[in-house]
PDB file of C-alpha atoms in Angstrom:
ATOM      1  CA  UNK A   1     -46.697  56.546  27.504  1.00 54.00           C
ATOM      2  CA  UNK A   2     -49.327  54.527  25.536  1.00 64.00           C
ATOM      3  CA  UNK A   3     -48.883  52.219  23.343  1.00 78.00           C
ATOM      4  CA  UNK A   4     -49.795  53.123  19.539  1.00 82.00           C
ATOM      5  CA  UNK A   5     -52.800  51.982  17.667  1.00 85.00           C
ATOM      6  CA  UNK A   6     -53.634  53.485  14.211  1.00 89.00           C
ATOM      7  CA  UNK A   7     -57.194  55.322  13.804  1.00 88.00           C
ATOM      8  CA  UNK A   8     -59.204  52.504  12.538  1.00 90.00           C
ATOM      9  CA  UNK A   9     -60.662  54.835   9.724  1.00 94.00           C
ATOM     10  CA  UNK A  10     -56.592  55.217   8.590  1.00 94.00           C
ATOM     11  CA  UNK A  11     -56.177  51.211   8.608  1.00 94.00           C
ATOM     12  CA  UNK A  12     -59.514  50.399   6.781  1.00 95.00           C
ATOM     13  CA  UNK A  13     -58.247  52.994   4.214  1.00 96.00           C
ATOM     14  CA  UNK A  14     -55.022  51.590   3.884  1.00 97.00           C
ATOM     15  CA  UNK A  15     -56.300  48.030   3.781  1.00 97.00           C
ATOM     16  CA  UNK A  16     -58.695  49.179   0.569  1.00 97.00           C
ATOM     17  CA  UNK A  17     -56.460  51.123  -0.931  1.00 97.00           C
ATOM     18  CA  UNK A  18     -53.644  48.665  -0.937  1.00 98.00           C
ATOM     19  CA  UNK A  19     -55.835  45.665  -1.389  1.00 98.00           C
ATOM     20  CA  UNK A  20     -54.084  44.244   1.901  1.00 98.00           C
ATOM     21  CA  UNK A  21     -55.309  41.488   3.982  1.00 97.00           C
ATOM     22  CA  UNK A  22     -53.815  41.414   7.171  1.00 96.00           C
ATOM     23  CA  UNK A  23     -52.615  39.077  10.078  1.00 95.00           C
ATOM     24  CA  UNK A  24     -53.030  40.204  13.623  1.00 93.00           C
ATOM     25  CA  UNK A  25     -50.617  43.481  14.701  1.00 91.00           C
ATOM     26  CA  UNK A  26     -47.027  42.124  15.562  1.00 87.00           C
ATOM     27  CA  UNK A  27     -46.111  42.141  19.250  1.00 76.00           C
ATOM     28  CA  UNK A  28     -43.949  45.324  20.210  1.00 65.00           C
ATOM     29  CA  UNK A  29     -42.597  47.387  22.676  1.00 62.00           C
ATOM     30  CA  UNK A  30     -42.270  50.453  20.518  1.00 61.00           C
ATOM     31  CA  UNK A  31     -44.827  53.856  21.432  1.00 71.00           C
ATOM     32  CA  UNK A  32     -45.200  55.063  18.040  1.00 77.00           C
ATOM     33  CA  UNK A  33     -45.560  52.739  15.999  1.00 88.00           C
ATOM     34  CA  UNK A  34     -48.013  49.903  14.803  1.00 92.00           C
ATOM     35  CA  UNK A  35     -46.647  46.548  12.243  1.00 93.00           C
ATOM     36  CA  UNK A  36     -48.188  43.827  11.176  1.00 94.00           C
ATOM     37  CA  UNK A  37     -47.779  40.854   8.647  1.00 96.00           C
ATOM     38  CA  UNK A  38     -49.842  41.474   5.473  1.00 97.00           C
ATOM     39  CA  UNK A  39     -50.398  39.793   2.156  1.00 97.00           C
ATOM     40  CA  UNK A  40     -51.168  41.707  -1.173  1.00 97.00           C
ATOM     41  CA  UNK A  41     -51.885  39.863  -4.276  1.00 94.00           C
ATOM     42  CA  UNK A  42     -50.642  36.975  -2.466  1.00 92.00           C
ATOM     43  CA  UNK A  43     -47.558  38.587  -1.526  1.00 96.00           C
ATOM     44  CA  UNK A  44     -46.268  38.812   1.756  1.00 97.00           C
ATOM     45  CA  UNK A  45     -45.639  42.249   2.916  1.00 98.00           C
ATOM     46  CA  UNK A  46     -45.385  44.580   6.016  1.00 96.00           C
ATOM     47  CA  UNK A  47     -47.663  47.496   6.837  1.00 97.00           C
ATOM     48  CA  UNK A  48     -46.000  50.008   9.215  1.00 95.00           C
ATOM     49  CA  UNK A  49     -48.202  52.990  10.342  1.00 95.00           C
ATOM     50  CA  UNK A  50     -46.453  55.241  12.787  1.00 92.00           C
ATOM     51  CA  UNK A  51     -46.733  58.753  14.204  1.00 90.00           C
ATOM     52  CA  UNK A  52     -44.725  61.759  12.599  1.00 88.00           C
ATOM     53  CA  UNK A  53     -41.814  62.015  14.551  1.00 84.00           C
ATOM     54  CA  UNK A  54     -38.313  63.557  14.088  1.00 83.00           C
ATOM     55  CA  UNK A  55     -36.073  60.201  13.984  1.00 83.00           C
ATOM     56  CA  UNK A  56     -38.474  58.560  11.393  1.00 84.00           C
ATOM     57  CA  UNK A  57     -39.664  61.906   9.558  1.00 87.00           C
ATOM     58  CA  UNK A  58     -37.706  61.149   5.786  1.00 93.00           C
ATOM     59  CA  UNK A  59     -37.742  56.877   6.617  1.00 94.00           C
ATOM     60  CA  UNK A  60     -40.130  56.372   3.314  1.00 95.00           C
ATOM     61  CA  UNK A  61     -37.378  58.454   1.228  1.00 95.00           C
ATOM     62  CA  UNK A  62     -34.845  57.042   2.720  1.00 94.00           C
ATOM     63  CA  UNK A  63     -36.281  53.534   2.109  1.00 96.00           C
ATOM     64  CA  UNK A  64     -37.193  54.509  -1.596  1.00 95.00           C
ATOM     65  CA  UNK A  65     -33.283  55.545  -2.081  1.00 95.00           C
ATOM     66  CA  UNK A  66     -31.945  52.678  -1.065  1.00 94.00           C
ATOM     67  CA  UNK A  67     -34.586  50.773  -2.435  1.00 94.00           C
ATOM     68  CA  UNK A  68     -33.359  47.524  -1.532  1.00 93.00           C
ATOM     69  CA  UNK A  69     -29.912  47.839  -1.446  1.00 90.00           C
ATOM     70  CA  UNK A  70     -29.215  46.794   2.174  1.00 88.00           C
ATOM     71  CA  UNK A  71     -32.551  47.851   3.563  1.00 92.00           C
ATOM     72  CA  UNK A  72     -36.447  46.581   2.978  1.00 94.00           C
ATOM     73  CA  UNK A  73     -37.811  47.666  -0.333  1.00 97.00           C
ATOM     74  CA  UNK A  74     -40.628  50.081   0.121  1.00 98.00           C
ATOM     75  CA  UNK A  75     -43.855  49.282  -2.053  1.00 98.00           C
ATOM     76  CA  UNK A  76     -45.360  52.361  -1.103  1.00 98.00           C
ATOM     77  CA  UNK A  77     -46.414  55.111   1.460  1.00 97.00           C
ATOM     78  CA  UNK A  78     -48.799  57.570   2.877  1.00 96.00           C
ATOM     79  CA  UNK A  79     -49.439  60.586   5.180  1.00 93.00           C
ATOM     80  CA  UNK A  80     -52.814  61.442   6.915  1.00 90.00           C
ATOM     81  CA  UNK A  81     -52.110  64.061   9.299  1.00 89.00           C
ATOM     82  CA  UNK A  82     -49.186  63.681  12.011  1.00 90.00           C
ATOM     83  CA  UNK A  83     -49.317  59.960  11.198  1.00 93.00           C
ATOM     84  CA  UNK A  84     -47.403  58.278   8.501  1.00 94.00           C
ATOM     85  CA  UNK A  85     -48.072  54.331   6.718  1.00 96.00           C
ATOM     86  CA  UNK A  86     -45.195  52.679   4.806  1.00 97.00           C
ATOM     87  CA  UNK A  87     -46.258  49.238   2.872  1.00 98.00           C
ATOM     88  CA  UNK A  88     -43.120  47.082   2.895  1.00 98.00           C
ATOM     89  CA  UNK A  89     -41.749  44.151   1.655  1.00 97.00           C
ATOM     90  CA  UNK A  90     -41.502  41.098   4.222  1.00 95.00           C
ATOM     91  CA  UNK A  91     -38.671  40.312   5.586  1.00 89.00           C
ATOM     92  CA  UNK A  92     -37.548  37.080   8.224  1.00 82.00           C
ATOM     93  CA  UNK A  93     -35.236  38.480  10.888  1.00 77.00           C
ATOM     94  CA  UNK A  94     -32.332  36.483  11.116  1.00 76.00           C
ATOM     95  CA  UNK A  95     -30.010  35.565  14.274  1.00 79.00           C
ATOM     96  CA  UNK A  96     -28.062  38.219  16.164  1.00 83.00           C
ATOM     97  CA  UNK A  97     -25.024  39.221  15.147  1.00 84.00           C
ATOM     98  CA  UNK A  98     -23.241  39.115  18.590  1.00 84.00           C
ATOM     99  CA  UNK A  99     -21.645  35.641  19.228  1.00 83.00           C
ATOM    100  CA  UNK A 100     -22.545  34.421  15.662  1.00 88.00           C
ATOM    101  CA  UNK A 101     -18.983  34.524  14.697  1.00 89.00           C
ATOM    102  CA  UNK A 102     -15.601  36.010  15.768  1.00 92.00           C
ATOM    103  CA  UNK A 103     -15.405  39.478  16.345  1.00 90.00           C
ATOM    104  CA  UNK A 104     -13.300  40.303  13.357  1.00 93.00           C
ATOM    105  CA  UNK A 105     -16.060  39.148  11.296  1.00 94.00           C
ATOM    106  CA  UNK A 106     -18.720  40.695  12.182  1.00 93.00           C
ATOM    107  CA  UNK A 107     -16.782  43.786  12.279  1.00 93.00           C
ATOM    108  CA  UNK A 108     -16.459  43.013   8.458  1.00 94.00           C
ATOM    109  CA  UNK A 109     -20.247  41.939   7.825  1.00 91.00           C
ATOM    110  CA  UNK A 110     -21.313  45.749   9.144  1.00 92.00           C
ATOM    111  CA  UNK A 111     -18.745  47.584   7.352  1.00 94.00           C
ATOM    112  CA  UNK A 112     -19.884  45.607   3.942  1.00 92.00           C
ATOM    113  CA  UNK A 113     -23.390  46.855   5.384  1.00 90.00           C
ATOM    114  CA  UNK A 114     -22.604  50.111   5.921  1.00 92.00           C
ATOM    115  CA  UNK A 115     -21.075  50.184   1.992  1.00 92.00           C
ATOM    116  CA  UNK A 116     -24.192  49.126   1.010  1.00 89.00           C
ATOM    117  CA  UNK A 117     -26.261  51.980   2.776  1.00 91.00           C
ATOM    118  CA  UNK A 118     -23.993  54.765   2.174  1.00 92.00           C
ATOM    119  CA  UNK A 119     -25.543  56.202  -1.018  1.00 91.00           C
ATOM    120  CA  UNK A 120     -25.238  60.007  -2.436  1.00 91.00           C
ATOM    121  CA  UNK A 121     -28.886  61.358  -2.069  1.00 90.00           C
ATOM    122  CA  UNK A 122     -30.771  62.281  -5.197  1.00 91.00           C
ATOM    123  CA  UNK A 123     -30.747  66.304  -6.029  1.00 93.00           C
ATOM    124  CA  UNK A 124     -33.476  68.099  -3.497  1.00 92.00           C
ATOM    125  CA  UNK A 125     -33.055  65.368  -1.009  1.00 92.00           C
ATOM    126  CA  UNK A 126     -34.723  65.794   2.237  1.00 92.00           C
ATOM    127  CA  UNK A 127     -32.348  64.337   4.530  1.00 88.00           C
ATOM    128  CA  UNK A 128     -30.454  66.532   7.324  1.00 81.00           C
ATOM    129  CA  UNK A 129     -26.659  66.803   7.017  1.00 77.00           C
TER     130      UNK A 129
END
């Protein structure tokens, strides 16, 4: 399978309408999906434009309900056909979590995670059950 690359007409839309300026795409291995470094109003940022597909089809809401709360904040987000663009805010990955302390530990750092991200959707959610 190919790798993705957004239709340039859908990133030089994006760019204007966001007022982006961006760095080169961001190495990946990924098939449907395209990221790179951005800056808007002199904030860093991340735009990810990626095609429709089951796994990611409710990310933007589910970003926007957690909206920072143990996950990126999302700035904002589009749709143009079967192919959807979510500005974000930039993030620096940290280490793995493997072998970065003792196994109790990190067994606490996800569960405090997983607190964080378990959330009641709002009324007329989108998300499966």
């Amino acid at each position: 399978m190919p790798q993705f690359d957004p239709p340039p007409e859908l990133l030089g839309d994006l760019t204007q309408r966001w007022g982006l300026l961006l760095d080169p795409p961001l190495g990946h291995d990924g098939m449907t999906a395209w990221v790179a470094r951005a800056r808007r109003g002199g904030e860093p940022c991340v735009l990810k434009i990626a095609e429709l597909h089951d796994e990611g089809l409710h990310e933007a809401d589910g970003l926007r309900v957690w909206d920072g709360a143990g996950a990126v904040r999302l700035l904002d987000s589009a749709v143009a056909g079967t192919v959807t663009a979510l500005l974000i805010e930039s993030c620096e990955p940290g280490g793995q979590l493997m072998g970065a302390m003792a196994a109790e530990r990190q067994d606490e750092v996800l569960a405090g995670l997983t607190r964080r991200l378990w959330v009641t959707p709002p009324p007329g959610h989108p998300f499966r059950p």
